[in-house]
PDB file of C-alpha atoms in Angstrom:
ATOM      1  CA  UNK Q   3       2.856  11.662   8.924  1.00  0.00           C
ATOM      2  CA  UNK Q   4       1.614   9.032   5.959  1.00  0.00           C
ATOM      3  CA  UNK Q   5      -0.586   7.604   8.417  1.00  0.00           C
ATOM      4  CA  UNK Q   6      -2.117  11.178   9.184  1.00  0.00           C
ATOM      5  CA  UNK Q   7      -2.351  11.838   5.712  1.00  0.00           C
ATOM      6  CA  UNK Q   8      -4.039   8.348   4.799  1.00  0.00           C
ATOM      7  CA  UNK Q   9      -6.693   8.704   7.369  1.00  0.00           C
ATOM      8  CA  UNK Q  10      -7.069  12.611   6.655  1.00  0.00           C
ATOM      9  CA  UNK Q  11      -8.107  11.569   3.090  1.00  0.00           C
ATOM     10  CA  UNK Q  12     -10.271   8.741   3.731  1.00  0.00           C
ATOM     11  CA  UNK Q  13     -12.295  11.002   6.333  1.00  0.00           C
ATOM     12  CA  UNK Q  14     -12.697  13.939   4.168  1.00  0.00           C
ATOM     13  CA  UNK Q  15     -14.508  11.668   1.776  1.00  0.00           C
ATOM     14  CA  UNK Q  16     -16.422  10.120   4.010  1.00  0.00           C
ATOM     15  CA  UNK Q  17     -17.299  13.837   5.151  1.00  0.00           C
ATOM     16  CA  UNK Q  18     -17.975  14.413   1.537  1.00  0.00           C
ATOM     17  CA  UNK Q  19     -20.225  11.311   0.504  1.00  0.00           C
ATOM     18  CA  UNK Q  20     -22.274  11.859   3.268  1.00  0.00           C
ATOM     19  CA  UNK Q  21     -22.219  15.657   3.628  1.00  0.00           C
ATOM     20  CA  UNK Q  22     -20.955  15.536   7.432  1.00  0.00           C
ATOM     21  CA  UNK Q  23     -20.036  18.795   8.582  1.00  0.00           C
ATOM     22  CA  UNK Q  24     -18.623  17.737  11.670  1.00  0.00           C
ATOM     23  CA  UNK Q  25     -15.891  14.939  10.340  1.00  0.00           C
ATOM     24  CA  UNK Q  26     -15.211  18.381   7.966  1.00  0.00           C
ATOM     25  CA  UNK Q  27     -14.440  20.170  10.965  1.00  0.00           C
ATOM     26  CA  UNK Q  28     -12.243  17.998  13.065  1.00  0.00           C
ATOM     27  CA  UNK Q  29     -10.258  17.207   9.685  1.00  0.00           C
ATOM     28  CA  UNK Q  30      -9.431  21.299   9.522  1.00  0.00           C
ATOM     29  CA  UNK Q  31      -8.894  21.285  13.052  1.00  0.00           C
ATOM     30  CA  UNK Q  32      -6.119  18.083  12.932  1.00  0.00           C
ATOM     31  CA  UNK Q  33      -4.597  19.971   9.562  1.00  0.00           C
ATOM     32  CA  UNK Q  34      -2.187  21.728  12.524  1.00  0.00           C
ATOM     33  CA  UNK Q  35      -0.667  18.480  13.540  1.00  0.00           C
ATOM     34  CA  UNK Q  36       0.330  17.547  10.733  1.00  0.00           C
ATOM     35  CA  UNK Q  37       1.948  20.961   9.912  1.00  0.00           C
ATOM     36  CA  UNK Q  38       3.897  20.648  13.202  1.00  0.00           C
ATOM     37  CA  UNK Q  39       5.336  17.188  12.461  1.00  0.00           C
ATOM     38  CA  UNK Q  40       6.680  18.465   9.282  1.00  0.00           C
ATOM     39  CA  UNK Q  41       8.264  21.315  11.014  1.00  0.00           C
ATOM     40  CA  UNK Q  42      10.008  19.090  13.553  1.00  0.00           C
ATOM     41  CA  UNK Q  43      11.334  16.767  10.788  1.00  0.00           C
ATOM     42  CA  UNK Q  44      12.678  20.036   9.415  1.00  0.00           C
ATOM     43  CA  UNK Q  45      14.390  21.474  13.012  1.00  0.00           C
ATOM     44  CA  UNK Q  46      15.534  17.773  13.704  1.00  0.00           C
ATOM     45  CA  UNK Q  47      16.811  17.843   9.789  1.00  0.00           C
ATOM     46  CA  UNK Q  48      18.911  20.963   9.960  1.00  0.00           C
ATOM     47  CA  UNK Q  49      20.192  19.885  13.370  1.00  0.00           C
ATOM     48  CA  UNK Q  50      21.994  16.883  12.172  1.00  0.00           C
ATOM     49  CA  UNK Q  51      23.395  18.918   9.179  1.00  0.00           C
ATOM     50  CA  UNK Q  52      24.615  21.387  11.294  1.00  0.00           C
ATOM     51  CA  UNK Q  53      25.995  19.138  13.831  1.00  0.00           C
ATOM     52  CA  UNK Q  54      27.135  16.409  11.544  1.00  0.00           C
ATOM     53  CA  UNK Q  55      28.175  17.849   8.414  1.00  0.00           C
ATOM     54  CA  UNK Q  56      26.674  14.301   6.805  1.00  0.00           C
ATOM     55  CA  UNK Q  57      27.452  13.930   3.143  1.00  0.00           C
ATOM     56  CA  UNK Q  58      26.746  11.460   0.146  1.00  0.00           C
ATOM     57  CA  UNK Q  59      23.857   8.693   1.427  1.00  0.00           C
ATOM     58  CA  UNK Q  60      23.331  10.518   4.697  1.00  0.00           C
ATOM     59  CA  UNK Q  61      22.914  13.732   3.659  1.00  0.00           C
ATOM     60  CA  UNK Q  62      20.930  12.115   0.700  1.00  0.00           C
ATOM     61  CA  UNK Q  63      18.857  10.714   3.776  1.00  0.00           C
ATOM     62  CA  UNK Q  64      18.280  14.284   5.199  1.00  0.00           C
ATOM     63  CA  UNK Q  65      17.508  15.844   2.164  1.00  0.00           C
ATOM     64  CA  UNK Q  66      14.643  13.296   1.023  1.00  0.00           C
ATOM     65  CA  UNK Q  67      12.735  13.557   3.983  1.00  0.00           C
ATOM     66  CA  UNK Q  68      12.734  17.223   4.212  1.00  0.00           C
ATOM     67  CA  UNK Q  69      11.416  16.532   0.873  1.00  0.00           C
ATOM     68  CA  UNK Q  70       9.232  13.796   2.022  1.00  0.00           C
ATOM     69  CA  UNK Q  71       7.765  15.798   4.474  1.00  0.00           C
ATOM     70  CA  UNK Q  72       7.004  18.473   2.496  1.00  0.00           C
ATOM     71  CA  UNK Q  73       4.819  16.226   0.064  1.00  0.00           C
ATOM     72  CA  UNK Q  74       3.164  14.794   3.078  1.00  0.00           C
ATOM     73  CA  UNK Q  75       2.131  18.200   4.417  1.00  0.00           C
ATOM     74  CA  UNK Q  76       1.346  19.466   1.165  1.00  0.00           C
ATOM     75  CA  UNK Q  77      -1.136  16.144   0.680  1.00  0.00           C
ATOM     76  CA  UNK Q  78      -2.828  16.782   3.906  1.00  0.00           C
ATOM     77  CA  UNK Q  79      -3.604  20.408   2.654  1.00  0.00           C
ATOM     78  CA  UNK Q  80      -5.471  18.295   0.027  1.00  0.00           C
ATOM     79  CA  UNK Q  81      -7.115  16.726   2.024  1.00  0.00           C
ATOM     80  CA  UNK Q  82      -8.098  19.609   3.761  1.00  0.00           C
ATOM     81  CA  UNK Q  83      -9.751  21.044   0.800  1.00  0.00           C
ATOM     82  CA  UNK Q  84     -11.863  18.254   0.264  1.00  0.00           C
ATOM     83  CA  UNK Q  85     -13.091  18.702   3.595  1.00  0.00           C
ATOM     84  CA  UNK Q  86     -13.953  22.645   2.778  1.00  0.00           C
ATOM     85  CA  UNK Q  87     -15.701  21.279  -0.242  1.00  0.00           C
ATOM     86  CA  UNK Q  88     -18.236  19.397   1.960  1.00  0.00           C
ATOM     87  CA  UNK Q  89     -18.361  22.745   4.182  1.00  0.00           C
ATOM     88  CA  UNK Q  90     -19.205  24.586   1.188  1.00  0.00           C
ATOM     89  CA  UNK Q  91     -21.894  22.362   0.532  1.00  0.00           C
ATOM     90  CA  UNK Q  92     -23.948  22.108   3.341  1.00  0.00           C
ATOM     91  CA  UNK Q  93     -27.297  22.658   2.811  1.00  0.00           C
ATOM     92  CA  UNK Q  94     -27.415  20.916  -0.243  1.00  0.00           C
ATOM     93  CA  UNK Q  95     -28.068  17.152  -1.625  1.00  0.00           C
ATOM     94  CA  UNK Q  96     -25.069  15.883  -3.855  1.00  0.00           C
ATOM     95  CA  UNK Q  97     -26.166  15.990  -7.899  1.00  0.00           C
ATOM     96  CA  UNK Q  98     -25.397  12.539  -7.647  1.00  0.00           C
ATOM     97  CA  UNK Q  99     -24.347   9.278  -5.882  1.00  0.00           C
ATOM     98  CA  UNK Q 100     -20.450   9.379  -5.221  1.00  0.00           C
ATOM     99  CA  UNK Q 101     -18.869   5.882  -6.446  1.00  0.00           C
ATOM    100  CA  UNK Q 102     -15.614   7.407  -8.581  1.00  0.00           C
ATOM    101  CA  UNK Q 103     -14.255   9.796  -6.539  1.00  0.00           C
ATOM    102  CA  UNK Q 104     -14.314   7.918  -3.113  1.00  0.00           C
ATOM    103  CA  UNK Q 105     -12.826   4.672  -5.751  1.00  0.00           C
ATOM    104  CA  UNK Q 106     -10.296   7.350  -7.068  1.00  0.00           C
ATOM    105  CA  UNK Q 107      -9.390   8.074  -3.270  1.00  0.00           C
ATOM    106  CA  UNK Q 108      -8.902   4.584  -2.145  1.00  0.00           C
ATOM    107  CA  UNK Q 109      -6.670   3.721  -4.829  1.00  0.00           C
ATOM    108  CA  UNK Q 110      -4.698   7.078  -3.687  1.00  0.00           C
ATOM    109  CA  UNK Q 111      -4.922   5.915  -0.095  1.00  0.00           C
ATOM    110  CA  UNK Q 112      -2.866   2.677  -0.839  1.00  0.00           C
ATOM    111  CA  UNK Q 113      -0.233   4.662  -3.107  1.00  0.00           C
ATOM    112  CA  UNK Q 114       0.406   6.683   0.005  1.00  0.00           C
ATOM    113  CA  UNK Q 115       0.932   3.533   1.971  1.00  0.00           C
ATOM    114  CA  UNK Q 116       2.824   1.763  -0.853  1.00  0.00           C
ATOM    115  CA  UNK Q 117       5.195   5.107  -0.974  1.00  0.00           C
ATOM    116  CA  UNK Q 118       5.888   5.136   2.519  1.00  0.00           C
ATOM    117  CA  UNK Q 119       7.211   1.327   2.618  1.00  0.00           C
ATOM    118  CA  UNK Q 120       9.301   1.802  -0.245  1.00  0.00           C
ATOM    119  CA  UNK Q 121      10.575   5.177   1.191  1.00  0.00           C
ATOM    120  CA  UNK Q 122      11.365   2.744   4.804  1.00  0.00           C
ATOM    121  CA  UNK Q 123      12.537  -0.541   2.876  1.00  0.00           C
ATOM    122  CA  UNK Q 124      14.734   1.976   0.088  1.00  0.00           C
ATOM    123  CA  UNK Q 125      12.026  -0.340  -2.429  1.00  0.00           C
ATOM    124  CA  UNK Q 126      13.286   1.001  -5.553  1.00  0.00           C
ATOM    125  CA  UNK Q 127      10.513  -1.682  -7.208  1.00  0.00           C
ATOM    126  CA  UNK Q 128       7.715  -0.502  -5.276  1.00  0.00           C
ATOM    127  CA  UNK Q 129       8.710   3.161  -5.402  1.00  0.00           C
ATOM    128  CA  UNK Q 130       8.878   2.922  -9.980  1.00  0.00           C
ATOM    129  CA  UNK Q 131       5.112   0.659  -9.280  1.00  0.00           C
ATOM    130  CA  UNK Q 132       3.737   4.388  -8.112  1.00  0.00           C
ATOM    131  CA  UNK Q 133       4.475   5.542 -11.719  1.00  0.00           C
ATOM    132  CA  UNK Q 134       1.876   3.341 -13.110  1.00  0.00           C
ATOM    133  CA  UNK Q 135      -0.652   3.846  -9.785  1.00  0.00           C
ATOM    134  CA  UNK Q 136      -0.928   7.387 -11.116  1.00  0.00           C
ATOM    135  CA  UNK Q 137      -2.042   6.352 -14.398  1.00  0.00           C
ATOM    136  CA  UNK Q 138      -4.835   4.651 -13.327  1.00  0.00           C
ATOM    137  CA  UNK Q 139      -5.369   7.934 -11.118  1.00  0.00           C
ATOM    138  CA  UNK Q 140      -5.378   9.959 -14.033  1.00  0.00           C
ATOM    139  CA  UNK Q 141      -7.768   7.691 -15.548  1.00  0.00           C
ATOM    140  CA  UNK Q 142      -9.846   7.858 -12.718  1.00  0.00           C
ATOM    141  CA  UNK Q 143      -9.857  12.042 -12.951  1.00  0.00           C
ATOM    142  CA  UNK Q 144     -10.756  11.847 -16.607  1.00  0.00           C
ATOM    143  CA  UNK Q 145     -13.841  10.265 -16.012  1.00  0.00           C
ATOM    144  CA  UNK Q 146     -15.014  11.835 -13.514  1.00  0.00           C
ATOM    145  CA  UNK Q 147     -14.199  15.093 -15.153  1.00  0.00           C
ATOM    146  CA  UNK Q 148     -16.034  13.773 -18.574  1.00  0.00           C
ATOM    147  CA  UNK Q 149     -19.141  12.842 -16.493  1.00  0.00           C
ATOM    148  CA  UNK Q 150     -19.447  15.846 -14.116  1.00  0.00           C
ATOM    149  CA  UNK Q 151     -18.973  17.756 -17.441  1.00  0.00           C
ATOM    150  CA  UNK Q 152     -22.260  15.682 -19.653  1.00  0.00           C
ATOM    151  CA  UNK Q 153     -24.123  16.892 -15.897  1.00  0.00           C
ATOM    152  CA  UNK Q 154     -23.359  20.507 -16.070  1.00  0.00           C
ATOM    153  CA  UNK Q 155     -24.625  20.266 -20.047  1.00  0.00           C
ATOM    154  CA  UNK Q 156     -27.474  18.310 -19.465  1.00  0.00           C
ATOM    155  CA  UNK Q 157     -28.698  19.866 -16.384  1.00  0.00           C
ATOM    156  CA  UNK Q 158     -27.029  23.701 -16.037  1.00  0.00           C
ATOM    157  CA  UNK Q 159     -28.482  24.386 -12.513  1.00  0.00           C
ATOM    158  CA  UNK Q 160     -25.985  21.645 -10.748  1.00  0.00           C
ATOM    159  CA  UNK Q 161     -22.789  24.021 -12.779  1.00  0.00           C
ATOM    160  CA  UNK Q 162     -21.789  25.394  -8.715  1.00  0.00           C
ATOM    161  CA  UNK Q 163     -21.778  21.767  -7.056  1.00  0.00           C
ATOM    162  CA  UNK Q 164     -20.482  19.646 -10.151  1.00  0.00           C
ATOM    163  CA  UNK Q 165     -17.352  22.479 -10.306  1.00  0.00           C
ATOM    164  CA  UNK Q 166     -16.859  22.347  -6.427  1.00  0.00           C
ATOM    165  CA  UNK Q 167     -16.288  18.261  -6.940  1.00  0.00           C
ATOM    166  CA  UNK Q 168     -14.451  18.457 -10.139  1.00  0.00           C
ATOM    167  CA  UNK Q 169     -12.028  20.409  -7.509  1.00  0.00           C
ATOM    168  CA  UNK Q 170     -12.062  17.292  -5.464  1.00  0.00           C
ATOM    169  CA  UNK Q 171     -11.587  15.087  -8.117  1.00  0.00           C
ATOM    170  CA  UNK Q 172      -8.144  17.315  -9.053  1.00  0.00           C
ATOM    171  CA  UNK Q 173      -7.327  17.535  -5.547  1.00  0.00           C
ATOM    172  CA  UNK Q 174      -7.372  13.725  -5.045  1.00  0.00           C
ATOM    173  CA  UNK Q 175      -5.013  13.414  -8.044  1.00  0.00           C
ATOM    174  CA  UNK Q 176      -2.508  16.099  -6.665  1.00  0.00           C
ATOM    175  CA  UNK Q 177      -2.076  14.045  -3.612  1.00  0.00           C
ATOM    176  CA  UNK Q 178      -1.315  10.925  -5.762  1.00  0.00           C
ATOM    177  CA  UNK Q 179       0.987  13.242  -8.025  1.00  0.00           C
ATOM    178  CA  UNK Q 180       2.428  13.665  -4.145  1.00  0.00           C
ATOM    179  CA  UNK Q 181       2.991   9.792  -3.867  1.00  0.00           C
ATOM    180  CA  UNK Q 182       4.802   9.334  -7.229  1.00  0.00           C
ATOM    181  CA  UNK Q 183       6.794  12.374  -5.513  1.00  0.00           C
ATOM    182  CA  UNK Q 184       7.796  10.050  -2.393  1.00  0.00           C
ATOM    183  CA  UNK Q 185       8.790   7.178  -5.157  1.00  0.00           C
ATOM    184  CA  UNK Q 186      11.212   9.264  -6.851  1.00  0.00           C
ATOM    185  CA  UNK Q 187      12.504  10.484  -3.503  1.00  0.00           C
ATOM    186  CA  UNK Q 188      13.223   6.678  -2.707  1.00  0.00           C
ATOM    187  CA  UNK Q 189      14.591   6.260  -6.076  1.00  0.00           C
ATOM    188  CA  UNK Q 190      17.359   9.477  -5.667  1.00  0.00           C
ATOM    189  CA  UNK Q 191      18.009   8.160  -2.141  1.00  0.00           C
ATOM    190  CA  UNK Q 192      19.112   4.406  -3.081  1.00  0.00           C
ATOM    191  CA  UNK Q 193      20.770   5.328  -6.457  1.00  0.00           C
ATOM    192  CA  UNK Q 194      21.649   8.902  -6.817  1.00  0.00           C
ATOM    193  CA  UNK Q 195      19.449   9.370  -9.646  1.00  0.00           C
ATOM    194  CA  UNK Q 196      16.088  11.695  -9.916  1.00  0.00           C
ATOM    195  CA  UNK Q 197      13.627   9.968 -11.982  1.00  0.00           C
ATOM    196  CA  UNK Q 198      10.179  11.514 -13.633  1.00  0.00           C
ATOM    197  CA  UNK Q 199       7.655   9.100 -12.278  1.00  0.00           C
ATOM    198  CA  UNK Q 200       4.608  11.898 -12.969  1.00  0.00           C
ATOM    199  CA  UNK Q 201       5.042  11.817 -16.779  1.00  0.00           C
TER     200      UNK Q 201
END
């Protein structure tokens, strides 16, 4: 699922930075895998509880990656809606040269990565590191906010396009609020405890 989610982001902005309907498309159409993996993690899940009655670490186990799953499915939606975005805006030349948000995204793409191994290795250093990926994230979504803001006041007839990737730039940072998610899923698995890595 992490690797369906990794390359579902990277090709909706590539679909967005060069408006191609098409990669849009096929990354709607592959939004239903993704929805059935997370649905046979679930049946597969419930299963084991049923037929195991696991408890402490192994129902731990069970319990984060129902969780897990559900962040990964929930991150491909994202994804998704960046895709609509460049559906939305066919027809039309971007306001400007995309350099932050694809930047923002690839920086996302490796959290995803990074929360995965710790998640598989039970990395409680590598899951806490996703706390301060997200800042930069945020950092990342203030800027581009700030800037797509000065456009709509400096040039009021790019207002529809500049809102529709403001969106993107808040849907990028929802998936990486989705990462820091799978690091403090790792954390509660290894030690029991539920840290706040989105603060």
């Amino acid at each position: 699922m992490g690797a369906h989610v990794v390359h579902a982001l990277e090709e909706a902005v590539v679909s967005l930075k060069t408006l191609d309907a098409v990669k849009a498309q096929q990354i709607v159409k592959d939004d239903a895998k993704l929805n059935a993996m997370e649905e046979e993690i679930m049946d597969i899940g419930s299963r084991l509880i049923v037929t195991q009655q696991p408890v402490a670490k192994d129902l731990r186990r069970i319990l984060v990656a129902f969780k897990i799953s559900s962040d990964l499915e929930r991150m491909g939606d994202l994804a998704l809606d960046v895709a609509k975005v460049t559906l939305r805006l066919q027809g039309q030349e971007l306001i400007k040269p995309l350099i932050d948000i694809p930047q923002m995204a690839e920086l996302v793409q490796v959290m995803i990565e990074e929360s995965i191994t710790s998640y598989l290795d039970e990395n409680t250093d590598l899951a806490y590191k996703m706390a301060k990926d997200d800042d930069q994230v945020d950092q990342f979504y203030s800027r581009i906010i700030t800037e797509l803001y000065g456009y709509i006041a400096s040039n009021p007839e790019t207002l529809s396009q500049a809102m529709l990737l403001t969106l993107v730039a808040r849907y990028i940072e929802r998936i990486a609020d989705h990462a820091t998610n799978i690091g403090e899923s790792t954390v509660y698995l290894v030690t029991g405890r539920r840290p706040d890595l989105n603060q």
